[in-house]
CSV table of C-alpha atoms in Angstrom, one decimal:
chain,number,residue,atom,x,y,z
A,203,ARG,CA,22.9,-126.5,84.3
A,204,ALA,CA,20.2,-125.9,87.0
A,205,LEU,CA,22.9,-125.3,89.6
A,206,GLY,CA,24.4,-122.5,87.4
A,207,ILE,CA,27.4,-124.6,86.2
A,208,ASN,CA,28.7,-123.5,82.8
A,209,ILE,CA,31.1,-126.4,82.1
A,210,ALA,CA,30.5,-130.1,82.7
A,211,MET,CA,33.8,-131.8,82.1
A,212,MET,CA,32.9,-135.5,81.7
A,213,SER,CA,35.2,-138.3,82.9
A,214,ASP,CA,33.6,-141.2,81.1
A,215,PHE,CA,35.6,-144.4,81.4
A,216,HIS,CA,33.5,-146.3,78.9
A,217,GLY,CA,32.7,-148.9,81.5
A,218,ASP,CA,29.7,-150.2,79.5
A,219,GLY,CA,31.6,-149.8,76.2
A,220,HIS,CA,34.7,-151.4,74.7
A,221,PRO,CA,37.7,-149.5,76.0
A,222,ARG,CA,40.3,-152.1,75.0
A,223,ASP,CA,38.9,-152.5,71.5
A,224,PRO,CA,41.6,-151.7,68.9
A,225,GLY,CA,39.4,-149.4,66.9
A,226,PRO,CA,36.2,-150.5,65.2
A,227,LEU,CA,33.9,-150.5,68.3
A,228,ARG,CA,35.7,-147.9,70.5
A,229,LEU,CA,36.0,-145.3,67.8
A,230,LYS,CA,32.3,-145.6,66.9
A,231,GLU,CA,31.4,-145.2,70.6
A,232,GLN,CA,33.7,-142.2,70.9
A,233,LYS,CA,32.0,-140.6,68.0
A,234,THR,CA,28.6,-141.2,69.7
A,235,TYR,CA,30.0,-139.8,72.9
A,236,PHE,CA,31.3,-136.6,71.2
A,237,ASP,CA,28.0,-136.1,69.3
A,238,VAL,CA,25.9,-136.4,72.4
A,239,CYS,CA,28.1,-133.9,74.3
A,240,HIS,CA,27.8,-131.6,71.3
A,241,ARG,CA,24.0,-131.9,71.1
A,242,HIS,CA,23.5,-131.0,74.8
A,243,SER,CA,25.9,-128.0,74.8
A,244,ASP,CA,24.9,-124.5,74.0
A,245,ARG,CA,26.2,-120.9,74.3
A,246,ASP,CA,25.9,-121.0,78.1
A,247,PHE,CA,26.6,-124.6,78.8
A,248,LEU,CA,29.5,-126.7,77.6
A,249,ILE,CA,29.9,-130.5,78.0
A,250,MET,CA,33.6,-131.4,77.5
A,251,PRO,CA,34.1,-135.1,76.7
A,252,GLY,CA,37.0,-136.2,78.9
A,253,GLU,CA,37.8,-139.8,79.8
A,254,GLU,CA,39.1,-142.0,82.6
A,255,PRO,CA,41.1,-144.4,80.5
A,256,ASN,CA,43.1,-146.0,83.3
A,257,ALA,CA,45.5,-147.4,80.7
A,258,HIS,CA,49.2,-146.8,80.9
A,259,PHE,CA,50.0,-144.2,83.5
A,260,GLY,CA,49.1,-146.1,86.7
A,261,GLY,CA,46.1,-146.0,88.9
A,262,HIS,CA,43.0,-144.2,87.8
A,263,TYR,CA,43.3,-140.9,85.9
A,264,THR,CA,41.4,-138.4,83.8
A,265,THR,CA,42.4,-137.1,80.4
A,266,VAL,CA,40.9,-134.1,78.7
A,267,PHE,CA,41.8,-132.3,75.4
A,268,PRO,CA,41.0,-128.9,73.9
A,269,ARG,CA,39.0,-130.6,71.2
A,270,PRO,CA,37.5,-134.1,70.6
A,271,VAL,CA,40.4,-136.5,70.0
A,272,PHE,CA,40.0,-140.1,68.7
A,273,TRP,CA,42.3,-142.6,70.2
A,274,THR,CA,42.6,-146.3,71.2
A,275,LEU,CA,44.1,-147.6,74.4
A,276,VAL,CA,46.0,-150.4,72.5
A,277,ARG,CA,48.6,-150.3,69.7
A,278,GLN,CA,48.9,-153.4,67.5
A,279,PRO,CA,52.4,-154.7,66.5
A,280,GLY,CA,53.7,-152.6,63.6
A,281,GLN,CA,50.8,-150.1,64.0
A,282,PRO,CA,51.8,-146.4,63.8
A,283,LEU,CA,51.1,-144.1,66.7
A,284,VAL,CA,49.0,-141.8,64.5
A,285,GLU,CA,46.9,-142.8,61.4
A,286,ASN,CA,44.6,-140.9,59.1
A,287,HIS,CA,41.3,-142.8,59.4
A,288,PRO,CA,38.9,-142.5,56.4
A,289,GLU,CA,35.9,-141.9,58.7
A,290,TYR,CA,37.3,-140.3,61.9
A,291,GLY,CA,40.4,-138.4,60.6
A,292,LYS,CA,43.4,-138.3,62.9
A,293,VAL,CA,43.4,-141.3,65.3
A,294,TYR,CA,46.0,-142.2,67.9
A,295,HIS,CA,46.9,-145.8,68.9
A,296,VAL,CA,48.4,-145.7,72.3
A,297,GLY,CA,50.3,-148.7,73.6
A,298,SER,CA,52.5,-147.4,76.3
A,299,ALA,CA,53.0,-144.5,78.8
A,300,ALA,CA,55.4,-142.9,76.3
A,301,ASP,CA,52.8,-143.1,73.5
A,302,GLU,CA,50.2,-141.6,75.8
A,303,LEU,CA,52.5,-138.7,76.9
A,304,GLN,CA,53.4,-138.0,73.2
A,305,MET,CA,49.7,-137.8,72.3
A,306,LEU,CA,49.0,-135.4,75.3
A,307,GLU,CA,51.9,-133.2,74.3
A,308,ALA,CA,50.9,-133.1,70.6
A,309,GLU,CA,47.3,-132.4,71.3
A,310,LYS,CA,47.9,-130.0,74.3
A,311,GLY,CA,45.8,-132.3,76.6
A,312,LEU,CA,46.0,-132.6,80.4
A,313,VAL,CA,45.9,-135.6,82.7
A,314,TRP,CA,45.4,-135.9,86.5
A,315,GLN,CA,45.1,-138.6,89.1
A,316,ALA,CA,41.5,-139.5,89.8
A,317,HIS,CA,40.7,-139.9,93.5
A,318,PRO,CA,44.4,-140.1,94.5
A,319,ARG,CA,45.5,-142.5,97.3
A,320,THR,CA,42.2,-144.3,97.4
A,321,LYS,CA,40.1,-146.9,95.4
A,322,GLY,CA,41.8,-147.7,92.1
A,323,SER,CA,44.4,-145.0,92.7
A,324,SER,CA,45.6,-146.4,96.0
A,325,GLY,CA,49.4,-145.8,96.1
A,326,TYR,CA,49.2,-143.2,93.3
A,327,PRO,CA,50.6,-140.7,92.4
A,328,ASP,CA,53.3,-141.7,94.9
A,329,ALA,CA,54.3,-144.7,92.7
A,330,ILE,CA,54.9,-142.5,89.6
A,331,ARG,CA,56.4,-139.4,91.3
A,332,ASP,CA,59.7,-140.0,89.4
A,333,ASN,CA,58.1,-141.0,86.0
A,334,ALA,CA,58.4,-138.8,83.0
A,335,HIS,CA,54.7,-138.3,82.6
A,336,PHE,CA,54.2,-137.1,86.2
A,337,ARG,CA,57.2,-134.8,86.0
A,338,GLY,CA,56.0,-133.3,82.7
A,339,ASP,CA,53.7,-130.3,82.5
A,340,ARG,CA,50.8,-132.3,81.0
A,341,PHE,CA,50.3,-134.0,84.4
A,342,LEU,CA,48.2,-131.4,86.2
A,343,GLY,CA,48.0,-133.1,89.6
A,344,GLY,CA,45.1,-134.8,91.2
A,345,ALA,CA,41.3,-134.7,91.8
A,346,TYR,CA,39.5,-133.4,94.9
A,347,GLN,CA,36.5,-135.0,96.4
A,348,SER,CA,35.5,-135.7,100.0
A,349,VAL,CA,36.1,-139.4,99.9
A,350,PRO,CA,36.3,-141.1,102.4
A,351,VAL,CA,34.3,-138.7,104.6
A,352,ASP,CA,35.8,-138.1,108.0
A,353,LEU,CA,33.7,-135.7,110.1
A,354,SER,CA,36.6,-135.3,112.6
A,355,GLU,CA,38.6,-133.4,110.0
A,356,SER,CA,38.5,-129.5,110.1
A,357,ARG,CA,38.8,-129.4,106.3
A,358,LEU,CA,37.0,-131.5,103.6
A,359,CYS,CA,39.4,-134.3,102.6
A,360,GLU,CA,42.2,-132.7,104.5
A,361,VAL,CA,44.5,-135.8,104.8
A,362,ARG,CA,44.0,-137.6,101.5
A,363,CYS,CA,43.3,-134.7,99.1
A,364,LEU,CA,45.1,-131.7,100.5
A,365,GLY,CA,48.0,-133.9,101.8
A,366,THR,CA,48.5,-135.2,98.2
A,367,LEU,CA,48.4,-131.7,96.9
A,368,ASP,CA,51.1,-130.5,99.3
A,369,ASP,CA,53.3,-133.6,98.7
A,370,MET,CA,53.0,-133.3,94.9
A,371,ASN,CA,54.3,-129.7,95.0
A,372,ASN,CA,57.2,-130.7,97.2
A,373,TRP,CA,58.1,-133.5,94.8
A,374,ALA,CA,57.7,-131.6,91.5
A,375,GLY,CA,55.3,-128.9,90.5
A,376,PRO,CA,53.4,-126.9,90.0
A,377,LYS,CA,50.6,-129.5,90.6
A,378,TYR,CA,47.0,-128.7,91.3
A,379,LEU,CA,43.8,-130.3,92.6
A,380,VAL,CA,40.7,-130.3,90.3
A,381,ALA,CA,37.3,-130.8,91.9
A,382,GLU,CA,35.5,-133.9,90.8
A,383,GLY,CA,32.2,-135.6,91.6
A,384,ASP,CA,31.2,-139.2,91.2
A,385,THR,CA,27.5,-139.0,90.4
A,386,TYR,CA,27.2,-142.3,88.5
A,387,ALA,CA,23.5,-142.1,87.8
A,388,LYS,CA,21.1,-139.2,88.7
A,389,PHE,CA,17.4,-139.2,89.1
A,390,PRO,CA,15.0,-136.2,89.4
A,391,ASP,CA,14.6,-136.6,93.2
A,392,ASP,CA,18.4,-136.8,93.8
A,393,ASP,CA,20.1,-133.8,95.2
A,394,THR,CA,23.6,-132.8,94.0
A,395,TYR,CA,24.7,-129.5,95.6
A,396,GLN,CA,25.7,-130.8,99.0
A,397,HIS,CA,28.3,-133.3,97.8
A,398,LEU,CA,29.5,-131.7,94.5
A,399,MET,CA,32.8,-129.8,94.5
A,400,VAL,CA,33.2,-127.2,91.7
A,401,ASN,CA,36.0,-125.3,90.0
A,402,TYR,CA,35.8,-121.6,89.3
A,403,ILE,CA,38.0,-121.1,86.3
A,404,LYS,CA,39.3,-117.7,85.1
A,405,LEU,CA,38.0,-117.2,81.5
A,406,ASP,CA,37.2,-114.2,79.3
A,407,ARG,CA,34.2,-116.1,77.8
A,408,LEU,CA,32.8,-119.6,77.5
A,409,PRO,CA,33.8,-121.3,74.2
A,410,SER,CA,31.1,-123.2,72.4
A,411,PHE,CA,31.5,-126.9,71.6
A,412,ASP,CA,32.6,-126.2,68.0
A,413,GLN,CA,35.3,-123.8,69.2
A,414,ASP,CA,38.8,-124.3,70.6
A,415,TRP,CA,38.7,-125.2,74.3
A,416,SER,CA,42.3,-124.2,74.9
A,417,PRO,CA,41.4,-121.2,77.1
A,418,ILE,CA,39.9,-123.7,79.6
A,419,ILE,CA,42.9,-126.1,79.4
A,420,ASN,CA,45.4,-123.1,79.6
A,421,SER,CA,43.6,-121.7,82.7
A,422,LEU,CA,43.7,-125.1,84.4
A,423,ARG,CA,47.4,-125.5,83.6
A,424,ALA,CA,48.2,-122.0,84.8
A,425,GLY,CA,46.4,-122.7,88.1
A,426,ASP,CA,44.0,-119.8,87.4
A,427,PHE,CA,41.1,-121.5,89.2
A,428,PHE,CA,39.9,-122.2,92.7
A,429,VAL,CA,38.0,-125.1,94.2
A,430,THR,CA,35.0,-124.7,96.5
A,431,SER,CA,32.2,-126.7,98.1
A,432,GLY,CA,30.0,-123.7,97.3
A,433,GLU,CA,29.7,-122.0,100.7
A,434,VAL,CA,32.9,-120.1,100.5
A,435,LEU,CA,33.8,-118.0,97.4
A,436,PHE,CA,36.8,-116.0,96.3
A,437,LYS,CA,36.1,-112.8,94.5
A,438,SER,CA,39.8,-112.3,93.8
A,439,PHE,CA,43.2,-113.6,94.9
A,440,SER,CA,46.8,-112.4,94.4
A,441,LEU,CA,50.2,-112.8,95.8
A,442,GLU,CA,51.6,-109.3,95.7
A,443,GLY,CA,55.1,-107.9,96.1
A,444,SER,CA,58.5,-109.2,95.1
A,445,GLY,CA,61.5,-110.9,96.6
A,446,ASP,CA,61.1,-112.5,100.1
A,447,GLN,CA,58.5,-110.1,101.4
A,448,ARG,CA,55.1,-110.8,99.9
A,449,THR,CA,51.5,-110.2,100.8
A,450,ILE,CA,48.6,-112.6,100.2
A,451,VAL,CA,45.5,-110.7,99.3
A,452,ALA,CA,42.1,-112.4,99.1
A,453,ASP,CA,38.6,-111.0,98.7
A,454,MET,CA,36.1,-113.5,100.0
A,455,GLU,CA,32.5,-114.0,100.8
A,456,TRP,CA,30.8,-116.9,102.6
A,457,THR,CA,27.5,-118.3,104.0
A,458,PHE,CA,28.1,-120.0,107.3
A,459,PRO,CA,30.4,-118.3,109.9
A,460,LEU,CA,34.1,-118.7,109.1
A,461,GLU,CA,36.3,-120.8,111.3
A,462,PHE,CA,39.8,-120.0,110.0
A,463,VAL,CA,41.8,-119.1,107.0
A,464,GLU,CA,45.3,-120.5,106.4
A,465,VAL,CA,48.5,-120.0,104.4
A,466,VAL,CA,50.2,-123.3,103.5
A,467,TRP,CA,53.6,-123.6,102.1
A,468,GLY,CA,56.4,-126.1,101.3
A,469,ASP,CA,60.1,-126.0,100.9
A,470,GLY,CA,60.5,-129.1,98.7
A,471,LEU,CA,60.8,-131.4,101.7
A,472,LYS,CA,58.2,-130.5,104.2
A,473,THR,CA,54.9,-128.6,104.5
A,474,ASP,CA,54.0,-125.9,107.1
A,475,ARG,CA,51.2,-123.5,107.6
A,476,LYS,CA,49.9,-120.4,109.4
A,477,ILE,CA,46.3,-120.6,110.7
A,478,ILE,CA,44.5,-117.3,111.2
A,479,PRO,CA,41.3,-117.7,113.4
A,480,ALA,CA,38.2,-116.1,111.8
A,481,THR,CA,35.5,-116.9,114.3
A,482,ASP,CA,34.8,-113.2,114.8
A,483,GLN,CA,33.4,-113.1,111.2
A,484,PRO,CA,29.6,-113.2,110.9
A,485,PRO,CA,27.5,-115.5,108.6
A,486,PHE,CA,26.8,-114.1,105.1
A,487,GLY,CA,30.0,-112.1,105.4
A,488,ARG,CA,32.6,-110.5,103.2
A,489,ARG,CA,36.1,-109.5,103.9
A,490,ARG,CA,39.4,-108.7,102.2
A,491,PHE,CA,42.3,-110.6,103.9
A,492,GLU,CA,45.8,-109.2,103.6
A,493,ILE,CA,48.4,-111.5,105.1
A,494,PRO,CA,52.2,-110.9,105.1
A,495,PHE,CA,54.2,-113.8,103.8
A,496,ASP,CA,57.9,-114.4,104.0
A,497,ALA,CA,58.9,-116.4,100.9
A,498,LYS,CA,62.5,-117.0,101.9
A,499,GLY,CA,63.4,-120.6,101.5
A,500,LYS,CA,59.9,-121.5,100.3
A,501,LYS,CA,59.1,-123.4,97.1
A,502,TRP,CA,55.3,-122.8,96.9
A,503,VAL,CA,52.4,-121.3,98.8
A,504,ARG,CA,48.7,-121.7,98.8
A,505,PHE,CA,45.7,-120.1,100.6
A,506,ALA,CA,42.5,-121.6,101.9
A,507,ALA,CA,39.4,-120.7,104.0
A,508,TRP,CA,37.1,-123.0,106.0
A,509,ASP,CA,33.8,-122.4,107.7
A,510,SER,CA,32.3,-123.7,111.0
A,511,ALA,CA,30.6,-126.6,109.2
A,512,GLY,CA,33.8,-127.8,107.5
A,513,ASN,CA,33.1,-126.4,104.1
A,514,GLY,CA,35.7,-124.4,102.3
A,515,ALA,CA,37.6,-123.1,99.3
A,516,PHE,CA,41.2,-123.0,98.3
A,517,TRP,CA,43.3,-121.4,95.6
A,518,GLN,CA,45.9,-123.5,93.8
A,519,PRO,CA,49.6,-123.4,94.9
A,520,VAL,CA,51.8,-120.6,93.5
A,521,ASP,CA,55.2,-121.8,92.4
A,522,LEU,CA,57.6,-119.3,94.1
A,523,LEU,CA,60.8,-120.6,92.4
A,524,ASN,CA,59.7,-120.0,88.8
A,525,GLN,CA,58.4,-116.4,89.2
A,526,LYS,CA,60.3,-113.8,87.3
A,527,GLY,CA,62.2,-111.3,89.4
A,528,SER,CA,59.8,-108.7,90.8
A,529,GLU,CA,56.8,-110.1,88.9
A,530,SER,CA,53.7,-110.5,91.1
A,531,LYS,CA,51.6,-113.6,90.6
A,532,HIS,CA,48.1,-112.2,90.3
A,533,ARG,CA,44.9,-114.1,89.8
A,534,SER,CA,41.8,-112.0,89.4
A,535,THR,CA,38.1,-112.8,89.6
A,536,PRO,CA,37.3,-116.0,87.6
């Protein structure tokens, strides 16, 4: 809240709770979790209770819904997928990837790979690229965090994170990267800004805890958000024009001197990019970039900007194949 963040989307994995409990303990803990998120939310600050269940989809992953949803990670023999619980109302009992996907589709939830290609997600999402849950629209993509840190890279997490993003969109798509931060425990003298990535989401207003969070879920699913380390910000972004001849238009501001901006695209098999040097731009600057883009033979395109210290921001990939005729994909200020 002190950093100016309006939405804290939790990814609690109940490590100190009872994630594999069939119901009595886990549902009680979920109720406490939801109540605490509710109590600490207000009209300017929303805590969304997501979860890192790591159950049936493979690797580590995050799930989030447009409302509190009660569910267990196990399904007993003969037990229905959905039951009406006398205390908690609708409860899902999920015993397989198919069950979990059905729940996500019914409740309009989203799932994405936590820290792809490292730690508990080593080998993912590669291992599930042909699975139904990855190919479906409930699987948003992956998480973005500068882990492991490699100071020789020109971009934060350029190989693992951005490489995964580009590969996912060549395999399927559209798939996106959601900024995440592993804080574990925080104390008053701990600093957060320098290692916390954030998402700027396009919303008309911030829903309260008691309201429907679908506008947040829908903006994420539509790719109407950008990720930043904080030092580079987009005021607006759009892909203008129709047919093969397009123009990328981005209004930006930044703190440290810019190093370069880039247009990255894929054709379904390989990824390529155009790098535009920006070392002539001063610190604390602003500029509107207009970059011609030939969309012929391309499946998707994205735009990013990086400063002299390796900080940056990127818009999510635009799916070129599913745009309607002359319609321009426009994303305004979030």
